[in-house]
Coordinates of C-alpha atoms and ligand atoms in Angstrom, one line a residue:
X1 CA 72.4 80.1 123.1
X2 CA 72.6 79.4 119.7
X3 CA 76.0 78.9 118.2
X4 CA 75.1 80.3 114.5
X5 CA 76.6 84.1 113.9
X6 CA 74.8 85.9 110.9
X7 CA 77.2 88.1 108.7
X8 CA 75.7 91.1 108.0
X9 CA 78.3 92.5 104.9
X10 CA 78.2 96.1 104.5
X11 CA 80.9 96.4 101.7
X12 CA 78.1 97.9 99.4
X13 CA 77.1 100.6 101.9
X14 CA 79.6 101.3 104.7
X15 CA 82.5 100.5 102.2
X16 CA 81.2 102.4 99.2
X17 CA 80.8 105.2 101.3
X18 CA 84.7 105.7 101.1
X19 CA 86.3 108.1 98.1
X20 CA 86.9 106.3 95.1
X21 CA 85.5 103.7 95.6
X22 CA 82.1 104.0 94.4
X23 CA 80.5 101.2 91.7
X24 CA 77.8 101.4 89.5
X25 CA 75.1 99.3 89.5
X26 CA 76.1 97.0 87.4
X27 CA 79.5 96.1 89.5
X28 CA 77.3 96.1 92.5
X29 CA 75.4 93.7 91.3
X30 CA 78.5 91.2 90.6
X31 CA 79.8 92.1 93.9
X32 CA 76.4 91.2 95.6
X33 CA 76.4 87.8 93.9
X34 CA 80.0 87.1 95.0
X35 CA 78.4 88.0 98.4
X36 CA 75.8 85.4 97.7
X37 CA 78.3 82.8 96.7
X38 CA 80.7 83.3 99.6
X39 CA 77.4 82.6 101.9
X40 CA 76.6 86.0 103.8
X41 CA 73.4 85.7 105.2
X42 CA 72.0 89.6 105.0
X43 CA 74.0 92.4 102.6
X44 CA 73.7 96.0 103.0
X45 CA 72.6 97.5 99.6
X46 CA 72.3 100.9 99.9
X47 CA 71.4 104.4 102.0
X48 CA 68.1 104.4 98.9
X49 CA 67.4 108.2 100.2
X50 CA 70.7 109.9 99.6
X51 CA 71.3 109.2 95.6
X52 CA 68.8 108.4 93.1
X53 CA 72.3 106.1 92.1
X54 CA 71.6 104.4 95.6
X55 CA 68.1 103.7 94.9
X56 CA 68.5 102.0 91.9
X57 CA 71.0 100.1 93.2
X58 CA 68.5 98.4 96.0
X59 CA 65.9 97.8 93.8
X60 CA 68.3 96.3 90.9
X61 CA 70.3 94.4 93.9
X62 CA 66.9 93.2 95.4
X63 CA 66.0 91.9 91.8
X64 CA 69.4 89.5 91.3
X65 CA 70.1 88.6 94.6
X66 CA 67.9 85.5 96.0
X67 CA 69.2 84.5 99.1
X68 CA 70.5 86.8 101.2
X69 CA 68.4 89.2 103.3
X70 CA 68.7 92.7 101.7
X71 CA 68.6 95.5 103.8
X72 CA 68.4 99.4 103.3
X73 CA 70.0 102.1 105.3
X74 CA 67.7 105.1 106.6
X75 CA 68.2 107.3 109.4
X76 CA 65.1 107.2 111.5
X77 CA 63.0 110.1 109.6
X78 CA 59.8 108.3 107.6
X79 CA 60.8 109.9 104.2
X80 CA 64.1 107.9 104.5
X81 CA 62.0 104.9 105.6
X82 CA 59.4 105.2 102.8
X83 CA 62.5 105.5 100.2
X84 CA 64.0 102.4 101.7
X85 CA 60.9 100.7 101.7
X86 CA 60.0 101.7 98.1
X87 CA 63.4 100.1 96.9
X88 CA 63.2 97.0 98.6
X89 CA 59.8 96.1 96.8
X90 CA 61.3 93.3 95.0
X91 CA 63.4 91.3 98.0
X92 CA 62.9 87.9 98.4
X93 CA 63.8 88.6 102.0
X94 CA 63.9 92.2 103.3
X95 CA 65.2 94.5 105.9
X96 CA 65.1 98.3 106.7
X97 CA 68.0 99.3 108.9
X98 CA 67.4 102.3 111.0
X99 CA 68.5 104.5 114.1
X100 CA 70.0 107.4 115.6
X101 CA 73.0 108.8 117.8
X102 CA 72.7 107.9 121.3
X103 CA 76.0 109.1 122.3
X104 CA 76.4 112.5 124.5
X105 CA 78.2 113.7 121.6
X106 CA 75.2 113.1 119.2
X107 CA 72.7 114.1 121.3
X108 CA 73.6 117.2 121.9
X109 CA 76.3 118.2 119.2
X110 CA 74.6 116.1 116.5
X111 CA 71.0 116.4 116.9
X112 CA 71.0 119.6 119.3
X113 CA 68.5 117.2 121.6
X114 CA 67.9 114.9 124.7
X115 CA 67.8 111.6 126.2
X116 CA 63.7 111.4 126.6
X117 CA 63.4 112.8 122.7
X118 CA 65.8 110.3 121.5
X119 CA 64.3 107.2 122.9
X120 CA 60.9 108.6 121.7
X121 CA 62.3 109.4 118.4
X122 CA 64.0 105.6 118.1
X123 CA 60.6 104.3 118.7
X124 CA 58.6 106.1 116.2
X125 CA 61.2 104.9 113.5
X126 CA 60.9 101.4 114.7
X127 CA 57.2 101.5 114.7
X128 CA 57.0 103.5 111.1
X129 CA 59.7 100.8 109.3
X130 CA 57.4 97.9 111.1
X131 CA 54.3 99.0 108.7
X132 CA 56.6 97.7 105.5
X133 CA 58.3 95.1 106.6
X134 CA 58.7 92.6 109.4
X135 CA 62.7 92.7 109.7
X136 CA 63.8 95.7 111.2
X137 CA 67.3 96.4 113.0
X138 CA 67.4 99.6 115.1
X139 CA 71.2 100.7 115.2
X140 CA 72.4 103.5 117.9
X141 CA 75.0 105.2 115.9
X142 CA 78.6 106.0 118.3
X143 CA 76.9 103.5 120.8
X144 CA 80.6 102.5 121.7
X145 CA 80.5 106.1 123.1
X146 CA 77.1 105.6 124.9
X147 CA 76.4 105.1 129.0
X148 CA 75.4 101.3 129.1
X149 CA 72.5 102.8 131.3
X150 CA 71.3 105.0 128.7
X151 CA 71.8 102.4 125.6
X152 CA 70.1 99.7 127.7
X153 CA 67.2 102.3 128.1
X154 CA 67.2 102.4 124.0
X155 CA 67.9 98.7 123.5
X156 CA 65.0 97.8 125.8
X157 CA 62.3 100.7 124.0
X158 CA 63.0 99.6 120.2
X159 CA 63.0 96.2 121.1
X160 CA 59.3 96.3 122.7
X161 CA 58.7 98.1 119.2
X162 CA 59.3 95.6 117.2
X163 CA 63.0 95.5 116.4
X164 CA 64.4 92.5 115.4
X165 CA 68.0 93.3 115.3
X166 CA 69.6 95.8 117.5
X167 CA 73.2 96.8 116.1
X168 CA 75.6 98.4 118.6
X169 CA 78.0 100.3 116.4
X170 CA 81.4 101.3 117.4
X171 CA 81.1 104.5 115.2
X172 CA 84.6 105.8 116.2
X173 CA 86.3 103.1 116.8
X174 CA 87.3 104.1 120.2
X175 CA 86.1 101.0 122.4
X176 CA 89.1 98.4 123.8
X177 CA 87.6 94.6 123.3
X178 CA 87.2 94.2 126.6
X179 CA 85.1 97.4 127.2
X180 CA 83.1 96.4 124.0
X181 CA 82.8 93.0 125.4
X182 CA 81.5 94.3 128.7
X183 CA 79.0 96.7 126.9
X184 CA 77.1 93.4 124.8
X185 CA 77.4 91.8 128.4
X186 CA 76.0 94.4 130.2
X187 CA 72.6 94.8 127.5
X188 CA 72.5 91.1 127.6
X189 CA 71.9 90.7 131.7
X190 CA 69.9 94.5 131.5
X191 CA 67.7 94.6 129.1
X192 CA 64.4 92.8 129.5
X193 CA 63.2 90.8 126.5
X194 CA 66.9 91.2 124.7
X195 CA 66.2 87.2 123.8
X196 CA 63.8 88.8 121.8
X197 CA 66.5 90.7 119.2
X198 CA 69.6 89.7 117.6
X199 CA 72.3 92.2 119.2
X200 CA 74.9 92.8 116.3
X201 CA 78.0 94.4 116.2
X202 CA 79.4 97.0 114.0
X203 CA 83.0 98.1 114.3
X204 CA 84.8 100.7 112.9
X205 CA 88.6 100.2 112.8
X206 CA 90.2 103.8 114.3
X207 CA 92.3 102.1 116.6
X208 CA 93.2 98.6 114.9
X209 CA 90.6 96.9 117.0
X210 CA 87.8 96.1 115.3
X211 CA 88.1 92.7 114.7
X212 CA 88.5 92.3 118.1
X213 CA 86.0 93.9 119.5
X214 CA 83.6 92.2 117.1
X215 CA 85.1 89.1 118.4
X216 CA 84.4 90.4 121.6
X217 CA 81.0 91.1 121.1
X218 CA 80.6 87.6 119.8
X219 CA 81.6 85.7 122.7
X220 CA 79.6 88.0 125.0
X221 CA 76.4 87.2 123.0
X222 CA 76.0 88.7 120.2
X223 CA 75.1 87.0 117.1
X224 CA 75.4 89.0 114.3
X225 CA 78.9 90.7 113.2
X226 CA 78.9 93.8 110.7
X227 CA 81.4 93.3 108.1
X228 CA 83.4 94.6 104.8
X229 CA 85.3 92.8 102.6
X230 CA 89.1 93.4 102.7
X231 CA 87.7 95.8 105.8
X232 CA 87.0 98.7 103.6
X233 CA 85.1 101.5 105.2
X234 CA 84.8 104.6 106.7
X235 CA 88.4 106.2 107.4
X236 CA 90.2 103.3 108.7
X237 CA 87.8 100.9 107.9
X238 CA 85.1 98.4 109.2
X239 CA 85.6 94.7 110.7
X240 CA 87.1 92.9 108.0
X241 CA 84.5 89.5 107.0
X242 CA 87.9 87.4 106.1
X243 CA 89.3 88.1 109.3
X244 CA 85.9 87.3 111.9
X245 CA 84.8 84.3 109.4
X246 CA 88.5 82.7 109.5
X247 CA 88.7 83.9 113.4
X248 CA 85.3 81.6 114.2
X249 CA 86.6 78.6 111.2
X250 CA 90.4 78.3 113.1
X251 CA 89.2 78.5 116.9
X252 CA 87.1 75.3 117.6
X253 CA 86.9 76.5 121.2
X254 CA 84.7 79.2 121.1
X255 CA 82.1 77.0 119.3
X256 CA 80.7 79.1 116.7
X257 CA 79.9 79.1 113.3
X258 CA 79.4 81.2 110.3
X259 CA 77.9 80.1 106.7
X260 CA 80.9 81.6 104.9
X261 CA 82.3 79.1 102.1
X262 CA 86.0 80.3 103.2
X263 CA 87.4 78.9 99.6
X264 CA 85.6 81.7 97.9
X265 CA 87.2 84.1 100.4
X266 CA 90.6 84.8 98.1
X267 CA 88.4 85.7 95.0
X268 CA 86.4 88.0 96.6
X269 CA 88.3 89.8 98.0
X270 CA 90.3 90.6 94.9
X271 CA 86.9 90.9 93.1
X272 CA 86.2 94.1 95.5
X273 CA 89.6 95.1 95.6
X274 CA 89.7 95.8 91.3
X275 CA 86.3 97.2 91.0
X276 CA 86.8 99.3 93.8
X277 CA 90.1 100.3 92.8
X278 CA 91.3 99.7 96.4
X279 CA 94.8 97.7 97.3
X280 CA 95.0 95.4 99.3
X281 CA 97.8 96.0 102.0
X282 CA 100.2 93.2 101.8
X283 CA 100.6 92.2 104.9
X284 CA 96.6 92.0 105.6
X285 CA 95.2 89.3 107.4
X286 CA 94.0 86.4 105.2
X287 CA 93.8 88.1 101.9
X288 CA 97.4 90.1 101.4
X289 CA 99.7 89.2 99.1
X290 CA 102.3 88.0 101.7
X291 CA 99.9 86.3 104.2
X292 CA 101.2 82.8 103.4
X293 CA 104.2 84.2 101.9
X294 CA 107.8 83.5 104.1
X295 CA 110.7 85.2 103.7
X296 CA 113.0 84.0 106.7
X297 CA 115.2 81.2 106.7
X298 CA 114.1 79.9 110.0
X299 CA 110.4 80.3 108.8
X300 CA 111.4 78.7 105.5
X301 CA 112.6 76.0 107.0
X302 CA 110.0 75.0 109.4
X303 CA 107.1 75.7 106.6
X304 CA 108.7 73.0 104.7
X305 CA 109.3 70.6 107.3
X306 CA 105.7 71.2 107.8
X307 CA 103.0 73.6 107.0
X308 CA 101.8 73.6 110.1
X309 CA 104.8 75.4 112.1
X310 CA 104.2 78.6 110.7
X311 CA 100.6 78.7 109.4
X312 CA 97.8 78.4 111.4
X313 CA 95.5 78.5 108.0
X314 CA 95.5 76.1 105.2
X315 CA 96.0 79.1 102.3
X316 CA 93.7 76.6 100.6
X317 CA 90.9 77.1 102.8
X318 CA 90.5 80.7 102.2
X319 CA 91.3 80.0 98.1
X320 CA 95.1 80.6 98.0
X321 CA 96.6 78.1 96.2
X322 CA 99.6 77.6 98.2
X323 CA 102.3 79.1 100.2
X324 CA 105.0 80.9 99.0
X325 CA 108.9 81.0 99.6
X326 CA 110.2 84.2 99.0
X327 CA 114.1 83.8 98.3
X328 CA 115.7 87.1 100.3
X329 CA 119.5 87.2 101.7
X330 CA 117.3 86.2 105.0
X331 CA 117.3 82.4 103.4
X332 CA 118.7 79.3 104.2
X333 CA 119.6 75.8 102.0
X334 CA 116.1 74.5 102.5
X335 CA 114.3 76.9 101.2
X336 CA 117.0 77.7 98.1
X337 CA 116.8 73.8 97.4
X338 CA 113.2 73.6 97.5
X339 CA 112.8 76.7 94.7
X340 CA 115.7 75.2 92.4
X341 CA 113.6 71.9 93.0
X342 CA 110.7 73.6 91.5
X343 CA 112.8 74.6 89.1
X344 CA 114.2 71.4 87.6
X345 CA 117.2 71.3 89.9
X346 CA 118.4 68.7 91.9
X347 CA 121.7 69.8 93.5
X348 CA 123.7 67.5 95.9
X349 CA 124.4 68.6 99.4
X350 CA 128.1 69.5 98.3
X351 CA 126.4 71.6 95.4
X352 CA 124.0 73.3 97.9
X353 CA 126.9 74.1 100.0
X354 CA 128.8 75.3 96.8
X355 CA 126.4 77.7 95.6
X356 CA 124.7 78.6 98.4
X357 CA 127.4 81.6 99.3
X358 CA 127.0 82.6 95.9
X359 CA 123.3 83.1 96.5
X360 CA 123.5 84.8 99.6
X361 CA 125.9 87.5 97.8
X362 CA 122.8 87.8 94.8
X363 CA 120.6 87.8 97.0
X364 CA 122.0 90.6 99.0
X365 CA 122.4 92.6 95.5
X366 CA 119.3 92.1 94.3
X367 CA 116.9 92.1 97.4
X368 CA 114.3 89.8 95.9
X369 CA 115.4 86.6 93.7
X370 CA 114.0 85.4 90.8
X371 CA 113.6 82.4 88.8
X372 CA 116.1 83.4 86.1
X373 CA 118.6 84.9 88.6
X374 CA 118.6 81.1 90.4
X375 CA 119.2 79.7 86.7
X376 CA 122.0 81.8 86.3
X377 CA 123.3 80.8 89.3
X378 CA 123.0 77.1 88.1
X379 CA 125.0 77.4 85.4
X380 CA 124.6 80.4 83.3
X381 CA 127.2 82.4 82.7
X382 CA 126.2 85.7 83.8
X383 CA 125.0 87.0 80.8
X384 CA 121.3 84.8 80.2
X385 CA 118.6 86.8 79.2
X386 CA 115.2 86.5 79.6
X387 CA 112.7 84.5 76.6
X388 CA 111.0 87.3 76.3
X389 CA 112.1 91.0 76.5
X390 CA 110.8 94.4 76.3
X391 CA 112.5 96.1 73.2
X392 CA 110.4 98.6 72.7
X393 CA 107.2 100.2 73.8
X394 CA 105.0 103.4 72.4
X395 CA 101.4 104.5 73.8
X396 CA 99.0 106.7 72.6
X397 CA 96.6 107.9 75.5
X398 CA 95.5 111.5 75.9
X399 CA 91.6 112.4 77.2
X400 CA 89.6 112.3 73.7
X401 CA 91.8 109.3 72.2
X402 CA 91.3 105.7 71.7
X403 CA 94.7 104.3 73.9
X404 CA 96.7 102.1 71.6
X405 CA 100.3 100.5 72.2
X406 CA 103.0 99.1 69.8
X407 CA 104.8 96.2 71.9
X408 CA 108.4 95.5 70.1
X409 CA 109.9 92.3 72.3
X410 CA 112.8 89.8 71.6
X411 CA 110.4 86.5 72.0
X412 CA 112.6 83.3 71.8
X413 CA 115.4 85.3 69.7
X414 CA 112.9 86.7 67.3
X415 CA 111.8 90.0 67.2
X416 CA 107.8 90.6 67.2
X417 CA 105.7 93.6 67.0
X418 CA 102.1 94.1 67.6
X419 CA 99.6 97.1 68.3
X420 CA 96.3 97.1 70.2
X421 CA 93.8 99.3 71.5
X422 CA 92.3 98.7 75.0
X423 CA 90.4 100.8 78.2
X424 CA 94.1 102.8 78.6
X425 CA 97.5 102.4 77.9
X426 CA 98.2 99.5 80.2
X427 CA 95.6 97.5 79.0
X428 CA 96.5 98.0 75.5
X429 CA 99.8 97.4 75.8
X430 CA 99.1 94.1 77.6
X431 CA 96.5 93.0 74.6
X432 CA 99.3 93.3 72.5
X433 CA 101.3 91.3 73.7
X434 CA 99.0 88.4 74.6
X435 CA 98.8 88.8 70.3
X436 CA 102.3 87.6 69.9
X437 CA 102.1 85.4 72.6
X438 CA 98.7 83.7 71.1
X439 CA 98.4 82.2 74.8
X440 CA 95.7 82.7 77.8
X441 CA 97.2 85.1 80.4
X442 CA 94.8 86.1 83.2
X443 CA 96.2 88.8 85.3
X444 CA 95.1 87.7 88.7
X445 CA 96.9 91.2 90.8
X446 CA 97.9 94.4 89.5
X447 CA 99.3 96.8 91.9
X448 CA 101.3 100.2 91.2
X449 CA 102.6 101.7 94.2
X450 CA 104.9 105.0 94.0
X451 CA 107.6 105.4 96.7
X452 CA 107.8 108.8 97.8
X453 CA 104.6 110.3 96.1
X454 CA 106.4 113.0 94.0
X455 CA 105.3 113.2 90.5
X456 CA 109.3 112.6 89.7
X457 CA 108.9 109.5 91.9
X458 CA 109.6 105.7 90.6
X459 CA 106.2 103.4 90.6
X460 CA 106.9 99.6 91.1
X461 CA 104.5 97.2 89.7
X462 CA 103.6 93.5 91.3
X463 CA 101.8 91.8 88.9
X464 CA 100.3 88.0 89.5
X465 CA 99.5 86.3 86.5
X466 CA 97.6 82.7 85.8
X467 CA 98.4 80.5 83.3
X468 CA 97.2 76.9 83.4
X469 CA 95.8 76.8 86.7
X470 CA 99.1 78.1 88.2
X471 CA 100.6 81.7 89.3
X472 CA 103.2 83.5 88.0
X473 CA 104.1 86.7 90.0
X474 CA 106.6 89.8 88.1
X475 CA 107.7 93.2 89.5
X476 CA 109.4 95.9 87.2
X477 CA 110.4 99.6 88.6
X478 CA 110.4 102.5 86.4
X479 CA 109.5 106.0 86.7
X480 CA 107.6 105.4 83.7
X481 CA 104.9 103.4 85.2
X482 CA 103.5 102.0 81.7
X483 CA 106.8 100.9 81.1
X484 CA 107.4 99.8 84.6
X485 CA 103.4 98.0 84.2
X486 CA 104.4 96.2 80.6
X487 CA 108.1 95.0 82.4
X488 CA 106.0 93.4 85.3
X489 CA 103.8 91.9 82.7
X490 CA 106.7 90.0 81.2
X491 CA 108.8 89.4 83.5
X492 CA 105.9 87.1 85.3
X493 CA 105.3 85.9 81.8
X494 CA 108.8 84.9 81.5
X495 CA 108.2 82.3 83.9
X496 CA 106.3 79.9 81.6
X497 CA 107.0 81.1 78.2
Ligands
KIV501 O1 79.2 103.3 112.0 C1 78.0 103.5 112.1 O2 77.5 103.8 113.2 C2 77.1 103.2 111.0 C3 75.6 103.1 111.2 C4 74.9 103.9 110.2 C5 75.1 101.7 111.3 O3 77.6 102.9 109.9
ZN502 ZN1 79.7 102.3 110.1

């Protein structure tokens, strides 16, 4: 069997679908290229029948992308297909993606039908899409729900109709990889001509599994997985791409292979995450902002022995420039000597050992340590402050005004004051102090996060910066969260200024 698995991204589609995190078709179109450059081989572009938004989107998406099969959602009913069809005039390489419930539940909840009219009614789609275009996956919707008998019945019909990819989705999310596993087995042994389809998985991620029931899937023949980026979708989500692309890179042994560039992996998924205004979780796999990030001194210590003890993933192979040490009371000498080394510091064992007691009680204080607190403790007496400090801050914002911000901060013991206008408050606040600075700031990660959810409650900001080709990262808590946002801003720009 061939060792090549297709991904089949459905961030545009299954991932748009959730609320609030719809794009225009303008930001689908940049997402679609980062798609293109990351090396997906087909991307989901749209349901064309439910929005005339959708529609445009396919044909606009079918216009700028040039490698990458594009493929249009319909349910099997021929309006949908003609619709889909209609928007995919200007693929280089097309697909229409249709199907129906095969489940008990949709059968005879959903659809109010039977087993016989189904299988009929799966054909007639396949056949219909066939007329337009030569690619066409069937997909029977809660098939993780579905008798193997049954589905095989289904798998077998659209198959001898002409389908060239047969999707098995998980549409709940309710398989166990092994079940899943056995299900793919089972359609592979059962169903005649199946040699004839690509079987592709499509997992939704209810219980936490669908990565590994993709994975699953994978090693009992499928070939193609149906992904999101950062694992957006439906409630809790689809099979993340970052996760089943670095899954198939790390584990030689199961001798696969995707055409995923994993160094564009990083950017993309931070590209999705701002447009679509979605966080990433911290502690996600491969793409959250502690995933290479080690806070214990055990950990610490063993990273910088070698990478290798704690990582099973080069950070730079997914486009994370490097690990990070977080300082917390949890850390030992090595990693404390290794930041004050970035740092400029070079302290002698019997320094370490002096100081080290000293850090452990900061540390505890303060929770997370930072650059300035470590100079402090190298010397300072207590009482240094930062380069560059907030003094002041005023917005205007309001529904029918132009948002402008007067920045007031002590910059190198001078006082400098500068107004801007920007998309809100944040953003103008930000512009105006990238005019005193007269430097290049890219802000790489913004995140607020509020604690308890209460309008009274505080909002802490992370904020990653770049400057030069290297990363600067801030926090700030206020419950003002411009305030707390402009805070962040400088107290990651603090760290090169
Ligand atoms: O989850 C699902 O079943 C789907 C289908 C429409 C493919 O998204
Ligand atoms: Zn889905």
């Amino acid at each position: 069997m061939d060792n090549r698995v297709y991904i089949f991204d459905t961030t545009l589609r299954d991932g748009e679908q959730v609320p609030g995190c719809q794009l225009n078709t303008i930001e689908k179109i940049e997402v679609a290229k980062a798609l293109e450059a990351l090396g997906v081989d087909v991307i989901e572009a749209g349901f064309p029948v439910s929005s005339p938004g959708d529609f445009i989107s396919v044909v606009e998406l079918s216009k700028a992308i040039q490698q990458p099969v594009i493929c249009a959602l319909t349910r099997a009913v021929e309006k949908d297909i003609d619709v889909a069809a209609e928007a995919l005039q200007y693929a280089k390489r097309k697909r229409i993606h249709t199907g129906i419930g095969t489940s008990f539940y949709h059968i005879k909840y959903k659809l109010n039908s039977n087993e016989d009219e189904i299988v009929e009614r799966a054909v007639r789609a396949v056949r219909y899409a066939k007329k337009y275009v030569e690619d066409v996956e069937f997909y029977a919707e809660d098939a993780g729900r579905t008798d193997n008998q049954y589905l095989a019945r289904v798998v077998e019909a659209v198959i001898k109709a002409g389908a060239t990819v047969v999707n098995i989705p998980d549409t709940t999310g309710y398989c166990l990889p092994y079940d899943y596993g056995e299900k793919i087995k089972f359609l592979m042994e059962n169903v005649k001509d199946i040699d004839k389809a690509v079987i592709s998985t499509h997992c939704h991620n209810d219980l936490g599994m669908a990565t590994a029931n993709s994975i699953s899937g994978v090693i009992n023949g499928a070939r193609q997985v149906e992904t999101t980026i950062n694992g957006i979708g439906e409630r809790a989500g689809n099979t993340s791409l970052e996760e089943v692309a670095m899954i198939i890179k790390s584990h030689s042994g199961l001798d696969l292979e995707t055409g995923i560039d994993s160094r564009k992996i990083f950017s993309t998924s931070r590209l999705v995450s701002s447009l679509m205004n979605m966080p990433v979780q911290p502690n996600k796999a491969i793409v959250g902002r502690n995933a290479f990030a080690h806070s214990s001194g055990i950990h610490q210590d063993g990273v910088l022995k070698n990478r290798e003890n704690y990582e099973i993933i080069d950070p730079k192979d997914v486009g994370v420039s490097q690990s990070s040490i977080v300082l917390t009371a949890r850390s030992g000498r090595a990693a404390l000597k290794h930041r004050l080394s970035l740092l400029g510091f070079k302290p002698s064992k019997a320094e370490l050992d002096k100081i080290y007691p000293k850090f452990l009680i900061m540390a505890d204080k303060n929770k997370n340590i930072k650059d300035e607190d470590l100079q402090t403790l190298m010397g300072g007496n207590g009482s240094e402050e930062k380069r560059i400090q907030l003094v002041s801050l005023q917005v205007v914002c309001g529904s029918n005004t132009i948002p402008s911000a007067t920045v007031k901060v002590r910059y190198n013991d001078e006082m400098f004051t500068e107004s801007a206008s920007g998309n809100g408050p944040v953003d103008a606040a930000f512009t105006a102090i990238k005019q005193i600075l007269k430097r290049k700031v890219r802000l790489e990660e913004f995140l607020i996060q509020a604690i308890t959810q209460g309008s009274d409650d505080v909002g802490k900001v992370h904020i990653q910066v770049e400057n030069r080709g290297k990363l600067y990262y801030g926090f700030s808590a206020h419950t003002d969260i411009i305030t707390a946002s402009v805070e962040a801003y400088l107290d990651a720009i603090s760290k090169f200024v």
